[in-house]
mmCIF file of C-alpha atoms in Angstrom:
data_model
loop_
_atom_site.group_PDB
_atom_site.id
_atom_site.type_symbol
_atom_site.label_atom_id
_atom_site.label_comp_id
_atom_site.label_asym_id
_atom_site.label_seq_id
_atom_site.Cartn_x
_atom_site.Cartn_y
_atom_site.Cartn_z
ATOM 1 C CA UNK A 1344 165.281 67.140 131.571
ATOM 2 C CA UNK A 1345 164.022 63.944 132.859
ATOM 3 C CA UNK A 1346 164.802 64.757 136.341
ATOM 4 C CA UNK A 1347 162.648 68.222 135.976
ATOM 5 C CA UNK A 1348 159.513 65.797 134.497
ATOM 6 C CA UNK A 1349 159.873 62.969 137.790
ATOM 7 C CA UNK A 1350 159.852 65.986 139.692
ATOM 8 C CA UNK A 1351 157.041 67.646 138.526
ATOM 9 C CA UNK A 1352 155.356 64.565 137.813
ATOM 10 C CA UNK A 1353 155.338 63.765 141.563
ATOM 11 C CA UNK A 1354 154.901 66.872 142.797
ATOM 12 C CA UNK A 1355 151.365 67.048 141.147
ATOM 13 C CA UNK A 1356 150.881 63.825 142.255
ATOM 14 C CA UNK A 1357 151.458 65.179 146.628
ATOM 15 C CA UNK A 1358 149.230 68.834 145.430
ATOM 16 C CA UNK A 1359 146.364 65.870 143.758
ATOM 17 C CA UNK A 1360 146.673 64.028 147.420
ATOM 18 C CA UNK A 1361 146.680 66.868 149.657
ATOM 19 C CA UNK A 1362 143.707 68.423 148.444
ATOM 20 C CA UNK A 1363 141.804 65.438 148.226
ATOM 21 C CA UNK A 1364 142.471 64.498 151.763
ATOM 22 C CA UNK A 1365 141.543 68.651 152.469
ATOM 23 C CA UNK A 1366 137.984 68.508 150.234
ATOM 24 C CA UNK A 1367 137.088 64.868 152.376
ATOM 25 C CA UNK A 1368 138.291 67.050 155.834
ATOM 26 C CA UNK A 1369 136.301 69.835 155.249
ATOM 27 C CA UNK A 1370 133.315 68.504 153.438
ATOM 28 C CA UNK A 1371 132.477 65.757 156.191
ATOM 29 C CA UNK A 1372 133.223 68.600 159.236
ATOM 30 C CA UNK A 1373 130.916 70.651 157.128
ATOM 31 C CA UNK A 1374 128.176 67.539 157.096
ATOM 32 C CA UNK A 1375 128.922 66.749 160.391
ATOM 33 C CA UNK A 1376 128.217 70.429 162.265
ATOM 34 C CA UNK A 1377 124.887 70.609 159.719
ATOM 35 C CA UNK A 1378 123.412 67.321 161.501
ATOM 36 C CA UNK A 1379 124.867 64.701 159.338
ATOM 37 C CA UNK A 1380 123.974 61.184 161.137
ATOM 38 C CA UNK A 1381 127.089 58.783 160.528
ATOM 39 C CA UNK A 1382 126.029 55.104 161.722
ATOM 40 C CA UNK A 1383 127.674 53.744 162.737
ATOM 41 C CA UNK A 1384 129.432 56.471 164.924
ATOM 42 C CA UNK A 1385 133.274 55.331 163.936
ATOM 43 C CA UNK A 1386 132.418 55.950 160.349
ATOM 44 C CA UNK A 1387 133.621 60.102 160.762
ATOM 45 C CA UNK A 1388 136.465 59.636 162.311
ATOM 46 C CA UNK A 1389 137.796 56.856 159.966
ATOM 47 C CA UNK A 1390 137.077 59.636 157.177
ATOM 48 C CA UNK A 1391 138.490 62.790 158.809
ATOM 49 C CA UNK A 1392 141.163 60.279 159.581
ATOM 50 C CA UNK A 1393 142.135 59.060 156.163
ATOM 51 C CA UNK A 1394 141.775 63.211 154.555
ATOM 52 C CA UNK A 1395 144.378 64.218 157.393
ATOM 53 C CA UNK A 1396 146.397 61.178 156.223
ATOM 54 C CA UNK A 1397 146.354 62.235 152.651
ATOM 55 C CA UNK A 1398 146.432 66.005 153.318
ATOM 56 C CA UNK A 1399 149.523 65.141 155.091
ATOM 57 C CA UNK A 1400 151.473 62.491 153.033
ATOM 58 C CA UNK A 1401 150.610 64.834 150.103
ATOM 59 C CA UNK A 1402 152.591 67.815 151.830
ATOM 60 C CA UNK A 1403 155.496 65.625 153.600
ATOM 61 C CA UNK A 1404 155.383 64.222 149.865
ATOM 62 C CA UNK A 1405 156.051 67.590 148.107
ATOM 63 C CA UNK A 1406 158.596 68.938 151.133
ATOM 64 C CA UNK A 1407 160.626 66.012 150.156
ATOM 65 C CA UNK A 1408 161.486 67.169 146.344
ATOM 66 C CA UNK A 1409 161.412 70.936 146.804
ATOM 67 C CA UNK A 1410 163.352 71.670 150.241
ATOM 68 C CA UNK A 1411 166.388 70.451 151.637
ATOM 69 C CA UNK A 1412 165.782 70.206 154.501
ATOM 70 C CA UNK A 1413 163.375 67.672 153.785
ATOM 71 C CA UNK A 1414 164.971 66.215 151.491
ATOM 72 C CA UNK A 1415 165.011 62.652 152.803
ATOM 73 C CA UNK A 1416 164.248 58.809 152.546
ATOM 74 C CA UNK A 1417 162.644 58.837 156.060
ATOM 75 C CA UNK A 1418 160.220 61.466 155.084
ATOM 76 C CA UNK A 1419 159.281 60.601 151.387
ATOM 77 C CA UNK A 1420 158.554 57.186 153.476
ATOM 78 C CA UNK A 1421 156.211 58.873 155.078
ATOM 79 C CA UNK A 1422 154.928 60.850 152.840
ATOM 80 C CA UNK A 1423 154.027 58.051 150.151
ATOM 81 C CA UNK A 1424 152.399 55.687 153.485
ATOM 82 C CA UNK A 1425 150.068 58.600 154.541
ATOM 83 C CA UNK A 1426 149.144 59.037 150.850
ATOM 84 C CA UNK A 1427 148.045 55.276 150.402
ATOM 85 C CA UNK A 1428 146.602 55.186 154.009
ATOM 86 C CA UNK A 1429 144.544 58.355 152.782
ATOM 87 C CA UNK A 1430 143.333 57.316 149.104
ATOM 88 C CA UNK A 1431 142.320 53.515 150.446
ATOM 89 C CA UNK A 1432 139.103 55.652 151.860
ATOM 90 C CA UNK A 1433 136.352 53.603 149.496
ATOM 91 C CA UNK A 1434 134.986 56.515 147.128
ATOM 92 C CA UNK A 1435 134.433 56.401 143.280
ATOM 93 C CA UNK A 1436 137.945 57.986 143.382
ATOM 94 C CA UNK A 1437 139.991 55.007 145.478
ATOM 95 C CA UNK A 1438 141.201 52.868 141.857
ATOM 96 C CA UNK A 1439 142.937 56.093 140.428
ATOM 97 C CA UNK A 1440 144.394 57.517 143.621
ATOM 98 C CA UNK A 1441 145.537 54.182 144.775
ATOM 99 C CA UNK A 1442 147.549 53.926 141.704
ATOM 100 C CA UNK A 1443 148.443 57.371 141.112
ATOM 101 C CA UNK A 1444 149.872 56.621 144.771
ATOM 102 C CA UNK A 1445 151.714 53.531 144.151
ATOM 103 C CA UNK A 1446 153.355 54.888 140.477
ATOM 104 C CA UNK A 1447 155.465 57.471 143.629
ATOM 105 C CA UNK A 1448 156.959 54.226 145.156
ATOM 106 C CA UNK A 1449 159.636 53.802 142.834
ATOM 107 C CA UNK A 1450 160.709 57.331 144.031
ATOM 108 C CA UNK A 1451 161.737 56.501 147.777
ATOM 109 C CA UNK A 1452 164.601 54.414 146.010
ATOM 110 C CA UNK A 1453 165.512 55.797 142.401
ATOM 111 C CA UNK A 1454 166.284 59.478 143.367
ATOM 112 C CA UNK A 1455 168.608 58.882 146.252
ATOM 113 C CA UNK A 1456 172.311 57.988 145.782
ATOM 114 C CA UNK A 1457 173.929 54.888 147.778
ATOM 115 C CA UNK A 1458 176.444 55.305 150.252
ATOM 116 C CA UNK A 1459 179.009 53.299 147.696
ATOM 117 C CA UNK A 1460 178.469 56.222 144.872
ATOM 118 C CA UNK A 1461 180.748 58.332 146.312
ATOM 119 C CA UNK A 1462 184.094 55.892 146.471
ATOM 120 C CA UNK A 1463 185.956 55.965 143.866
ATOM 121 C CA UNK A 1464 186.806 52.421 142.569
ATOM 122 C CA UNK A 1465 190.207 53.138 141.049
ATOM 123 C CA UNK A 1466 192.820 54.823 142.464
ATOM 124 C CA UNK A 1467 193.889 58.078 140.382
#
């Protein structure tokens, strides 16, 4: 039962990231093709920067507990990386993404077996 809850737990967490880095995407490519001034001009791509990072940890997140093919250290890595790089953008939001974020790094290491749970110790 607790497995179902971890699961679920961090899957809303990757669906909360991935549209959050999708509504900062779209809204500043919205702002930006209605005459929007960013000064200075780096500030838009740092933004539409840190949404694709979140949109994409978020989904590379969510691949990693649902399909086996996915199903991976390497990519929950990822994943969880892209979603802090995303939710450091500095917005009202940044203190409860961040940490949201960081409660999913216990993850990369609890849910995987070690190499050594498969040997048996005794011999039987």
């Amino acid at each position: 039962m607790f497995r179902w809850m971890g699961r679920t737990l961090a899957s809303l967490v990757g669906i909360v990231l991935t549209n959050y880095g999708l509504w900062i995407f779209v809204i500043n490519i919205t702002g930006a093709l209605a005459g929007t001034v960013y000064d200075p001009w780096w500030i838009l791509p740092a933004i539409l920067l840190a949404g694709v990072f979140a949109a994409t940890g978020g989904v590379l997140f969510v691949l990693s507990f649902w399909r086996d093919r996915f199903h991976t250290r390497r990519v929950r890595v990822w994943g969880v990386a892209l979603m802090i790089l995303g939710s450091l953008l500095p917005t009202a939001l940044t203190a409860i993404l961040l940490v949201v974020t960081l409660m999913m790094v216990p993850t990369l290491f609890v849910t995987f077996p070690s190499n050594e749970a498969g040997k048996q110790v005794t011999s039987g």
